[in-house]
């Protein structure tokens, strides 16, 4: 039995601490222990054992209690944690903690009920294209490949059969989905196909249920793991395959430290384990598209819609010529759909009634008093609300700056569109599906049941209607406003808009051969809208990659973003300046320091936000400069520093 144990804690101090182990206590690598730390008692992870220590006896404290009878981490997972800590600038113990499904809280949308039958438990006979793709994937025990095909092209069936073949080799599988809640269909398909050898990790399990799933995986009782991004850390034995479904989704990137990307971690794990990595999407991330273009990962095309149905025609409507939220063209199409016995889905990525308040006399705008973002008017609640910090207040009837009564709201949200639809079509029933309407227990199920049963003519909603939902009765899909994300000062805005419009459009025409899509926009001539309307996927990526290369943005450069936030604005500014200077001093040739500058959302919840962005073509330049600068940089009191390598957003 070892006399000393090294323990890593979930604190931002990147080192392990040595503790004495009482004779008679059994401590193993990978278990959690409780130990005195300063004046507190903390739970930490045992990462190593030793018979002796260089630490002076007097400074060594004793482990109080061993929490786990069996280790929670195997050697592979512990070494992965070391890599995560180094790659994403966090402490070893923070990485271990984030890897456990119980580690950090993640908020998730309520689960969508199944809309149509999930694929059955028996494999389908593959089409020629599917079979060829599958043969390529199975032609080697490892390798990174990409299933590139529109919604309904049968990617899921290929994922399932590749998983089956990998299991037959005696190797384990991790099947990643962007969000368990929005992908019930795929999750059910996997569990139906593989039964009790599956472990599903989702946020609605209790912590002890999550740990028990984790232990089943560790013991090898479950060798197929389905889950959202953190499932990439599952201690699957003898890993043979990682599936990354909807690879382009932003949810694969963690929103708090360690800000890992499941795709990067998957690449690392698959390389280490000599396992296959199979990604798939209709709209790959620019990163993956470039890798395919350059032949660094193999692209496997699926070009046919297997469930029948052609790609729908997409019609673009210029909203500059229109008054309300529903254009004349869209209104006509909704009427036609109804007359033909069909239904309409309307998509708008914006909750609330209106989001832009302006005074006609002095030009004042209404922004949150804690955040530099406009407040949204929620008519149902009768309040103006901040979507960033939750602040709310009664709506002003006069200008808060000058008292003028000449004030008005512009810009429409889902509540406003709901009202417009009800007014335009008194004979149609409309249901709204967004975070507000789905907040009540069971509301979501009722709305979807009603829509599926045909009791509702128009289903209007946010992301929730854009993904995962397939209703046979839908004849028309309307994108109420394609530009919502296009105007953001973010280099991925075009990519996001393209993917969203393409995904929403994919919802139409799956079941009705005459499905239609109408996209409303204030920027009908913007290349993004034109490429999406023409289903010109290749054209979009060619143009987007050319623009990124021209501007020196990812995937042609690597970024590390450092955000300084503080209630004390001057300190945040000072810290960002001092850091930028330190980074400039350490930056190797070819690494640029951009900023400091105020973040596009310069204040959230009363915190001023400043950012410095490091950019280099060489993947390591920016990272090295950040590491060196941080090591010599004293973080001022009351300033929080967040380091985000390869940020997905610069907001
Ligand atoms: P994707 O994952 O690419 O969006 P899906 O997996 O949803 O595509 O497949 C679309 C539909 O095609 C599903 O209803 C599925 O059952 C069906 N399908 C998939 N492969 C086949 C096949 N080989 N033969 C017949 N139908 C198939
Ligand atoms: Zn005013
Ligand atoms: Zn706010």
XYZ file of C-alpha atoms and ligand atoms in Angstrom:
680
model
C 0.000 0.000 0.000
C 1.302 3.431 -0.909
C 2.069 5.972 1.751
C 1.341 9.090 -0.332
C -1.187 10.145 -2.915
C -1.184 12.984 -5.430
C -4.518 14.737 -5.540
C -5.869 17.171 -8.166
C -8.689 19.522 -7.181
C -11.304 21.319 -9.261
C -9.700 24.699 -8.639
C -7.866 27.008 -11.033
C -4.436 26.008 -9.734
C -2.627 23.763 -12.163
C -0.771 21.394 -9.853
C -1.328 18.284 -7.790
C -1.006 18.159 -3.999
C 0.625 15.445 -1.931
C -1.297 13.811 0.936
C -0.478 11.100 3.400
C -2.517 7.899 3.252
C -3.218 6.330 6.628
C -2.147 2.723 6.931
C -5.257 0.640 6.518
C -6.848 3.081 4.043
C -6.844 1.836 0.511
C -6.439 4.546 -2.094
C -6.291 3.812 -5.806
C -5.507 6.016 -8.775
C -8.748 7.398 -10.208
C -10.840 7.520 -7.031
C -12.212 10.659 -5.408
C -11.050 11.543 -1.917
C -11.936 14.184 0.650
C -8.967 16.042 2.015
C -8.217 19.178 4.030
C -7.260 22.089 1.821
C -6.386 25.352 3.507
C -9.165 25.837 6.002
C -11.614 23.913 3.861
C -12.322 20.306 3.064
C -12.339 19.570 -0.679
C -13.086 16.582 -2.859
C -10.304 15.819 -5.295
C -9.118 13.151 -7.686
C -6.207 10.827 -6.970
C -3.901 11.007 -9.974
C -0.853 9.210 -8.642
C 0.597 7.211 -5.733
C 4.086 7.144 -4.223
C 6.009 5.494 -1.400
C 7.961 8.598 -0.552
C 7.760 12.351 -1.047
C 10.108 15.338 -1.288
C 7.558 17.502 0.468
C 8.647 18.156 4.074
C 6.715 15.871 6.488
C 5.275 18.766 8.432
C 3.560 20.169 5.359
C 1.816 16.931 4.428
C -1.798 16.488 5.471
C -3.746 13.258 5.585
C -6.588 12.113 3.351
C -9.840 12.139 5.354
C -12.000 9.791 3.395
C -12.041 7.787 0.198
C -15.269 8.507 -1.701
C -15.275 5.758 -4.319
C -14.836 2.021 -3.870
C -13.857 1.701 -7.538
C -11.817 4.223 -9.565
C -13.789 6.698 -11.702
C -10.902 7.255 -14.089
C -8.684 4.819 -15.928
C -5.149 5.678 -17.067
C -6.324 6.669 -20.545
C -8.862 9.155 -19.209
C -6.330 10.651 -16.812
C -3.838 11.207 -19.598
C -6.611 12.682 -21.753
C -7.301 15.129 -18.896
C -3.650 16.218 -18.973
C -3.985 16.911 -22.666
C -7.267 18.825 -22.150
C -5.650 20.960 -19.436
C -2.734 21.884 -21.695
C -4.804 22.392 -24.817
C -7.556 24.495 -23.232
C -5.607 26.388 -20.559
C -7.198 24.976 -17.438
C -5.977 23.136 -14.350
C -5.614 19.350 -14.406
C -8.281 18.949 -11.711
C -10.658 21.235 -13.596
C -10.228 19.069 -16.675
C -10.940 15.865 -14.718
C -13.997 17.436 -13.191
C -15.332 18.684 -16.525
C -14.907 15.225 -18.034
C -17.212 13.551 -15.541
C -20.844 13.713 -16.631
C -21.690 15.108 -13.196
C -18.839 17.588 -13.301
C -20.344 20.801 -14.475
C -23.931 21.823 -14.864
C -25.128 22.111 -18.410
C -28.545 23.493 -19.156
C -30.519 21.687 -21.773
C -33.763 22.260 -23.606
C -36.681 20.020 -22.688
C -36.721 16.803 -24.682
C -38.703 16.865 -27.860
C -41.109 13.978 -28.153
C -40.640 11.683 -31.107
C -42.352 13.023 -34.192
C -42.166 10.007 -36.412
C -41.214 6.397 -35.927
C -37.546 6.028 -35.186
C -35.751 3.597 -37.459
C -36.439 0.050 -36.338
C -34.147 -2.317 -34.597
C -33.244 -4.146 -37.788
C -30.715 -2.672 -40.197
C -32.040 -1.390 -43.541
C -30.586 -2.601 -46.777
C -28.140 0.112 -47.764
C -28.346 2.038 -51.013
C -25.305 1.841 -53.328
C -23.987 5.177 -52.069
C -24.474 4.228 -48.437
C -22.803 0.857 -48.982
C -19.801 2.428 -50.713
C -19.424 4.972 -47.916
C -19.613 2.238 -45.306
C -17.021 0.131 -47.149
C -14.613 3.078 -47.217
C -15.021 3.645 -43.487
C -14.492 -0.020 -42.693
C -11.565 -0.364 -45.118
C -9.182 0.575 -42.293
C -9.305 0.235 -38.515
C -8.809 4.002 -38.198
C -8.956 7.203 -40.261
C -11.109 10.337 -40.328
C -13.973 10.480 -42.769
C -16.928 12.741 -43.434
C -20.424 11.759 -44.539
C -21.532 14.753 -46.518
C -25.200 14.677 -47.414
C -28.421 16.640 -47.074
C -31.081 15.954 -44.451
C -32.750 12.655 -45.253
C -29.856 11.239 -47.246
C -29.506 8.318 -44.848
C -26.455 9.288 -42.800
C -27.943 7.862 -39.618
C -28.275 4.380 -41.090
C -24.624 4.427 -42.156
C -23.558 5.584 -38.677
C -25.547 2.742 -37.138
C -24.164 0.069 -39.418
C -20.571 1.265 -39.051
C -21.130 1.184 -35.283
C -22.459 -2.355 -35.525
C -19.448 -3.478 -37.550
C -17.054 -1.852 -35.076
C -18.759 -3.568 -32.139
C -18.449 -6.861 -34.012
C -14.665 -6.291 -34.034
C -14.840 -6.158 -30.257
C -14.284 -2.395 -30.108
C -16.345 0.302 -28.408
C -18.291 3.211 -29.895
C -19.045 6.812 -28.905
C -21.964 8.360 -30.790
C -22.128 12.125 -30.318
C -25.204 14.213 -30.999
C -25.470 18.012 -30.630
C -28.196 17.925 -28.008
C -29.972 14.902 -26.610
C -33.209 16.854 -26.287
C -33.423 17.741 -29.973
C -32.270 14.374 -31.259
C -34.569 11.888 -29.570
C -34.983 10.145 -32.908
C -31.326 9.254 -33.283
C -30.956 8.353 -29.621
C -33.920 5.999 -29.807
C -32.561 4.455 -32.989
C -29.245 3.687 -31.304
C -30.855 2.190 -28.217
C -33.256 0.120 -30.277
C -30.425 -1.214 -32.354
C -27.982 -1.969 -29.551
C -30.191 -2.471 -26.516
C -28.693 -2.916 -23.086
C -25.088 -2.460 -24.184
C -25.909 1.258 -24.698
C -25.266 3.967 -22.166
C -27.040 7.268 -22.706
C -25.623 10.297 -20.992
C -27.978 13.232 -20.801
C -28.461 16.117 -18.458
C -31.802 15.029 -17.047
C -30.289 12.026 -15.295
C -29.602 12.632 -11.625
C -25.909 12.856 -10.705
C -25.989 9.352 -9.260
C -27.657 7.961 -12.394
C -24.965 9.629 -14.469
C -22.217 8.122 -12.369
C -23.798 4.715 -12.599
C -23.851 4.980 -16.422
C -20.188 6.067 -16.273
C -19.336 3.016 -14.179
C -21.141 0.671 -16.558
C -18.911 2.063 -19.301
C -15.761 1.703 -17.180
C -16.589 -1.916 -16.400
C -17.215 -2.622 -20.074
C -20.889 -3.441 -19.546
C -21.836 -0.661 -21.934
C -19.748 -0.349 -25.073
C -21.922 2.060 -27.055
C -22.230 5.531 -25.551
C -24.673 8.104 -26.875
C -24.501 11.640 -25.616
C -23.857 15.323 -26.172
C -20.408 16.907 -26.184
C -19.093 15.703 -22.807
C -19.744 12.074 -23.828
C -16.510 12.344 -25.839
C -14.743 11.759 -22.495
C -16.598 8.515 -21.744
C -14.138 5.830 -20.617
C -15.141 3.421 -23.389
C -12.852 0.414 -23.463
C -10.906 -0.314 -26.599
C -12.426 2.588 -28.497
C -12.941 1.755 -32.175
C -15.258 4.490 -33.468
C -16.446 7.984 -32.724
C -19.472 9.250 -34.651
C -19.940 13.020 -34.701
C -23.445 13.696 -36.000
C -24.267 17.244 -37.207
C -20.596 18.126 -36.953
C -21.183 21.821 -37.646
C -23.264 22.425 -34.510
C -22.061 25.100 -32.110
C -23.091 23.005 -29.103
C -19.985 20.844 -29.587
C -17.941 23.713 -28.219
C -18.037 24.106 -24.423
C -19.231 27.500 -23.217
C -17.141 27.587 -20.043
C -13.646 26.545 -19.050
C -12.274 24.186 -20.247
C -13.618 25.480 -23.528
C -12.992 22.303 -25.443
C -14.421 21.355 -28.808
C -15.760 17.801 -28.990
C -14.422 17.519 -32.561
C -10.871 18.336 -31.459
C -11.075 15.952 -28.526
C -12.519 13.265 -30.820
C -9.614 13.716 -33.236
C -7.156 13.365 -30.380
C -8.853 10.292 -28.889
C -9.201 8.549 -32.232
C -5.558 9.175 -33.098
C -4.413 7.841 -29.721
C -6.697 4.804 -29.855
C -6.179 4.213 -33.601
C -9.938 4.400 -33.934
C -12.210 5.565 -36.728
C -13.676 9.033 -36.660
C -16.810 9.476 -38.735
C -18.387 12.924 -38.919
C -21.487 13.924 -40.802
C -23.561 16.926 -41.797
C -25.343 18.629 -44.667
C -23.495 21.842 -43.860
C -19.993 21.111 -42.530
C -18.061 23.634 -40.483
C -15.646 25.700 -42.558
C -12.818 23.877 -40.729
C -14.001 20.461 -41.839
C -14.823 21.609 -45.331
C -11.263 22.858 -45.774
C -9.874 19.561 -44.479
C -11.994 17.731 -47.066
C -11.063 20.126 -49.846
C -7.380 19.618 -49.118
C -7.813 15.853 -48.958
C -6.754 15.651 -45.326
C -9.961 13.884 -44.416
C -11.915 11.690 -46.774
C -15.200 13.039 -48.051
C -17.998 10.543 -48.664
C -20.989 11.999 -50.487
C -24.582 10.965 -50.042
C -26.521 12.707 -52.784
C -30.000 11.164 -52.703
C -32.965 11.597 -50.406
C -33.816 8.056 -49.432
C -37.196 8.630 -47.874
C -38.330 10.163 -51.162
C -39.101 13.784 -51.840
C -36.989 16.211 -53.806
C -35.192 19.194 -52.400
C -37.817 21.911 -52.243
C -37.762 25.082 -54.303
C -36.621 28.002 -52.192
C -38.178 31.349 -52.924
C -36.588 34.532 -51.574
C -38.768 37.500 -50.578
C -37.333 40.994 -50.159
C -38.759 42.385 -46.931
C -37.831 45.958 -47.806
C -40.966 45.939 -49.961
C -43.199 44.645 -47.165
C -44.983 46.056 -44.141
C -45.434 43.417 -41.456
C -43.696 40.206 -40.499
C -45.565 38.074 -43.036
C -44.981 39.060 -46.649
C -47.760 38.917 -49.210
C -46.004 36.020 -50.916
C -45.731 34.036 -47.681
C -49.354 34.779 -46.830
C -50.490 33.468 -50.221
C -48.429 30.337 -49.813
C -49.829 29.719 -46.322
C -53.336 30.055 -47.711
C -52.503 27.649 -50.546
C -51.035 25.121 -48.125
C -54.162 25.238 -45.987
C -56.454 24.897 -49.032
C -54.485 21.822 -50.095
C -54.948 20.298 -46.633
C -51.329 20.925 -45.608
C -49.587 22.647 -42.735
C -47.012 25.401 -42.382
C -43.908 25.671 -40.208
C -42.599 29.178 -39.592
C -39.122 29.683 -38.235
C -37.798 32.774 -36.488
C -34.721 32.813 -34.326
C -36.028 35.453 -31.970
C -38.272 35.201 -28.948
C -40.569 37.879 -27.614
C -42.662 40.495 -29.378
C -40.300 43.258 -30.482
C -36.706 43.889 -29.674
C -35.919 47.366 -30.845
C -37.296 50.363 -28.957
C -36.577 53.771 -30.337
C -37.544 57.291 -29.431
C -38.672 59.336 -32.426
C -37.682 62.603 -30.756
C -34.191 62.039 -29.347
C -33.216 58.683 -30.912
C -32.702 56.972 -27.545
C -32.692 53.181 -27.594
C -33.679 50.917 -24.751
C -30.841 48.725 -23.607
C -30.453 46.591 -20.508
C -29.085 48.572 -17.592
C -26.618 45.744 -16.862
C -25.734 44.673 -20.402
C -25.025 46.443 -23.646
C -27.841 44.702 -25.486
C -31.316 45.887 -26.479
C -34.231 44.803 -24.314
C -36.932 42.636 -25.827
C -40.586 43.431 -25.288
C -42.507 40.337 -24.133
C -46.149 41.213 -24.619
C -47.515 38.098 -22.920
C -45.562 38.795 -19.760
C -46.134 42.513 -20.133
C -42.458 43.275 -19.537
C -39.261 44.212 -21.285
C -36.644 41.518 -20.758
C -32.887 41.170 -21.213
C -32.053 37.825 -22.882
C -28.521 37.953 -21.511
C -28.979 38.541 -17.780
C -32.722 38.099 -17.230
C -33.326 41.677 -16.047
C -36.906 42.744 -16.639
C -38.999 45.870 -16.160
C -42.409 47.223 -17.124
C -42.369 48.564 -20.687
C -41.941 52.340 -20.806
C -44.784 54.343 -22.279
C -42.589 57.370 -22.803
C -38.925 57.834 -23.684
C -36.824 57.269 -20.555
C -34.337 59.888 -21.820
C -36.461 62.837 -22.954
C -39.993 61.920 -21.898
C -41.324 62.108 -25.465
C -44.385 59.988 -26.235
C -43.193 59.520 -29.801
C -41.724 56.090 -29.080
C -42.125 52.811 -30.889
C -40.993 49.260 -31.205
C -39.553 47.640 -34.294
C -38.165 44.266 -35.182
C -40.404 41.245 -34.726
C -40.114 38.230 -32.460
C -42.172 35.051 -32.331
C -44.938 36.601 -30.196
C -45.469 39.349 -32.755
C -45.545 36.894 -35.676
C -48.064 34.772 -33.794
C -50.317 37.812 -33.467
C -49.915 38.707 -37.150
C -50.764 35.172 -38.267
C -53.849 35.098 -36.056
C -54.997 38.431 -37.478
C -54.277 37.536 -41.123
C -55.827 34.060 -40.914
C -58.727 34.010 -38.467
C -59.676 30.535 -39.733
C -56.286 28.977 -38.962
C -54.984 27.765 -35.639
C -51.438 28.762 -34.800
C -49.156 27.363 -32.094
C -45.928 28.901 -30.894
C -42.955 26.823 -29.837
C -40.110 28.644 -28.132
C -38.399 28.679 -24.763
C -41.211 30.825 -23.332
C -44.128 28.707 -24.518
C -42.341 25.429 -23.713
C -41.484 26.529 -20.182
C -44.627 24.971 -18.742
C -44.438 21.269 -18.059
C -46.064 19.204 -20.795
C -46.673 22.264 -23.005
C -44.167 21.092 -25.577
C -45.722 17.647 -25.909
C -49.202 19.136 -26.255
C -48.123 21.578 -28.958
C -46.402 18.889 -30.988
C -49.203 16.353 -30.533
C -51.714 18.923 -31.724
C -49.603 19.771 -34.740
C -48.993 16.155 -35.659
C -52.704 15.362 -35.358
C -53.555 18.264 -37.676
C -55.349 20.293 -35.013
C -52.914 23.128 -35.661
C -52.351 24.678 -39.088
C -49.298 26.781 -38.394
C -46.427 25.892 -36.102
C -44.238 28.874 -35.365
C -41.019 28.694 -33.420
C -37.326 29.184 -32.815
C -34.481 26.631 -33.243
C -36.803 24.083 -31.737
C -38.686 23.803 -35.036
C -35.553 23.995 -37.167
C -33.933 20.809 -36.001
C -34.999 17.250 -35.660
C -38.673 17.735 -36.364
C -40.278 15.981 -39.294
C -43.973 16.217 -39.863
C -45.569 14.479 -42.810
C -48.308 17.132 -43.100
C -45.940 20.059 -43.690
C -46.265 21.586 -47.141
C -44.636 24.917 -46.487
C -41.673 26.112 -44.466
C -41.248 29.845 -44.001
C -38.077 31.447 -42.695
C -39.548 34.639 -41.259
C -36.224 36.455 -41.242
C -32.975 34.966 -42.502
C -30.849 37.945 -41.468
C -31.186 37.665 -37.686
C -27.713 36.230 -37.311
C -26.293 37.736 -40.491
C -25.848 41.205 -39.067
C -23.755 40.124 -36.103
C -20.154 41.315 -36.054
C -18.866 37.775 -35.966
C -16.745 36.036 -38.572
C -18.949 32.932 -38.447
C -22.212 34.824 -39.057
C -22.441 33.803 -42.728
C -21.647 30.177 -41.982
C -24.323 30.033 -39.274
C -26.965 31.698 -41.398
C -26.253 29.407 -44.339
C -26.452 26.307 -42.233
C -29.634 27.405 -40.471
C -31.485 28.248 -43.690
C -30.315 25.002 -45.299
C -31.360 22.960 -42.267
C -34.782 24.583 -42.025
C -35.338 24.150 -45.747
C -34.461 20.482 -45.351
C -37.572 20.104 -43.191
C -39.805 20.711 -46.210
C -40.383 18.301 -49.031
C -39.385 15.231 -47.095
C -42.854 13.853 -47.206
C -44.672 15.960 -49.767
C -43.136 16.097 -53.211
C -44.504 19.623 -53.690
C -43.032 21.064 -50.489
C -42.142 24.750 -50.632
C -39.783 27.007 -48.751
C -40.022 30.781 -48.532
C -37.114 32.748 -47.109
C -37.777 36.352 -46.082
C -34.860 38.717 -45.803
C -33.884 42.372 -45.865
C -30.758 41.383 -47.771
C -31.960 39.318 -50.720
C -28.750 39.962 -52.618
C -26.454 38.778 -49.867
C -24.372 35.852 -51.158
C -25.338 33.668 -48.190
C -29.050 33.924 -48.923
C -28.477 33.375 -52.645
C -26.325 30.296 -52.175
C -28.782 28.792 -49.684
C -31.753 29.490 -51.975
C -29.980 27.846 -54.900
C -28.961 24.805 -52.782
C -25.457 25.721 -53.909
C -23.474 24.212 -51.093
C -20.182 24.043 -52.993
C -20.607 27.632 -54.130
C -21.168 28.833 -50.592
C -18.049 27.162 -49.190
C -15.891 28.323 -52.094
C -16.947 31.909 -51.489
C -16.838 31.713 -47.699
C -13.394 30.092 -47.621
C -12.061 32.690 -50.053
C -13.341 35.459 -47.780
C -11.866 33.871 -44.666
C -8.514 33.412 -46.361
C -8.532 37.012 -47.528
C -9.272 38.266 -44.004
C -6.949 35.827 -42.291
C -9.671 34.186 -40.229
C -10.070 30.518 -39.289
C -9.699 27.961 -40.732
C -6.728 29.780 -42.340
C -5.479 31.068 -39.006
C -5.758 29.954 -35.419
C -7.189 32.299 -32.813
C -6.989 32.398 -29.062
C -9.373 34.842 -27.453
C -8.808 36.218 -23.979
C -11.705 38.024 -22.315
C -11.205 40.239 -19.258
C -14.321 41.014 -17.321
C -14.869 43.062 -14.217
C -17.531 45.074 -12.432
C -14.804 47.675 -12.282
C -14.572 48.756 -15.910
C -11.240 50.566 -15.531
C -9.593 47.444 -14.150
C -10.812 45.318 -17.029
C -9.384 47.847 -19.464
C -6.078 48.037 -17.603
C -5.733 44.271 -17.356
C -6.438 43.807 -21.049
C -3.822 46.430 -21.939
C -1.184 44.898 -19.692
C -1.895 41.445 -21.061
C -1.780 42.606 -24.687
C 1.641 44.137 -24.023
C 2.924 40.962 -22.386
C 1.547 38.856 -25.224
C 3.166 41.118 -27.821
C 6.496 40.693 -26.055
C 6.234 36.905 -26.182
C 4.588 36.522 -29.586
C 6.781 34.575 -31.978
C 7.163 35.851 -35.540
C 3.907 35.393 -37.444
C 1.717 35.823 -34.374
C -0.360 38.980 -34.126
C -1.937 40.522 -31.070
C -5.304 42.113 -31.914
C -6.695 44.546 -29.396
C -7.367 45.143 -26.593
C -10.854 46.106 -27.662
C -14.251 46.126 -26.100
C -16.156 42.892 -26.848
C -19.042 43.403 -29.314
C -21.279 42.751 -26.284
C -19.300 45.122 -24.127
C -21.196 44.584 -20.928
C -23.034 41.590 -19.465
C -24.652 41.524 -16.033
C -22.806 44.649 -14.986
C -19.399 43.357 -16.052
C -17.339 45.301 -18.547
C -15.866 42.925 -21.135
C -12.603 43.594 -22.943
C -10.882 41.196 -25.298
C -7.495 40.469 -26.764
C -7.302 38.088 -29.705
C -4.094 36.364 -30.740
C -3.835 35.162 -34.280
C -1.288 32.984 -36.016
C -1.152 30.863 -39.134
C 0.978 28.305 -37.358
C -1.310 26.334 -35.013
C 1.037 26.829 -32.070
C 2.130 30.462 -32.387
C -0.872 32.054 -30.701
C -1.056 29.338 -28.058
C 2.591 29.665 -27.083
C 2.347 33.421 -26.776
C -0.734 33.107 -24.541
C 0.920 30.477 -22.374
C 4.076 32.547 -21.879
C 2.189 35.759 -21.287
C -0.234 34.205 -18.789
C 2.602 32.611 -16.837
C 4.090 36.061 -16.187
C 0.863 37.967 -15.918
C -0.578 38.833 -12.551
C -4.370 38.827 -12.791
C -5.576 41.912 -10.956
C -8.084 41.438 -8.146
C -11.731 41.567 -9.261
C -10.857 40.757 -12.861
C -11.891 37.440 -14.383
C -9.870 36.100 -17.259
C -11.358 33.612 -19.705
C -9.140 31.983 -22.285
C -10.894 30.590 -25.326
C -8.719 28.730 -27.821
C -10.299 28.429 -31.279
C -13.354 30.473 -30.287
C -16.560 29.794 -32.220
C -17.803 33.286 -31.535
C -16.145 36.617 -30.877
C -19.209 38.241 -29.331
P -30.015 11.813 -42.399
O -29.465 11.201 -41.150
O -29.010 11.900 -43.506
O -30.767 13.084 -42.199
P -32.022 9.837 -42.151
O -31.225 8.853 -41.454
O -33.002 10.658 -41.407
O -31.069 10.803 -42.980
O -32.735 9.058 -43.334
C -33.851 9.553 -43.969
C -34.874 8.474 -44.144
O -34.400 7.512 -45.051
C -35.217 7.757 -42.855
O -36.607 7.649 -42.782
C -34.566 6.392 -43.033
O -35.286 5.388 -42.358
C -34.583 6.220 -44.529
N -33.492 5.381 -45.011
C -32.200 5.485 -44.674
N -31.481 4.539 -45.330
C -32.339 3.836 -46.082
C -32.214 2.740 -46.980
N -31.035 2.193 -47.215
N -33.324 2.272 -47.565
C -34.510 2.845 -47.323
N -34.710 3.872 -46.491
C -33.645 4.379 -45.872
Zn -36.331 60.472 -26.331
Zn -28.939 42.308 -19.125
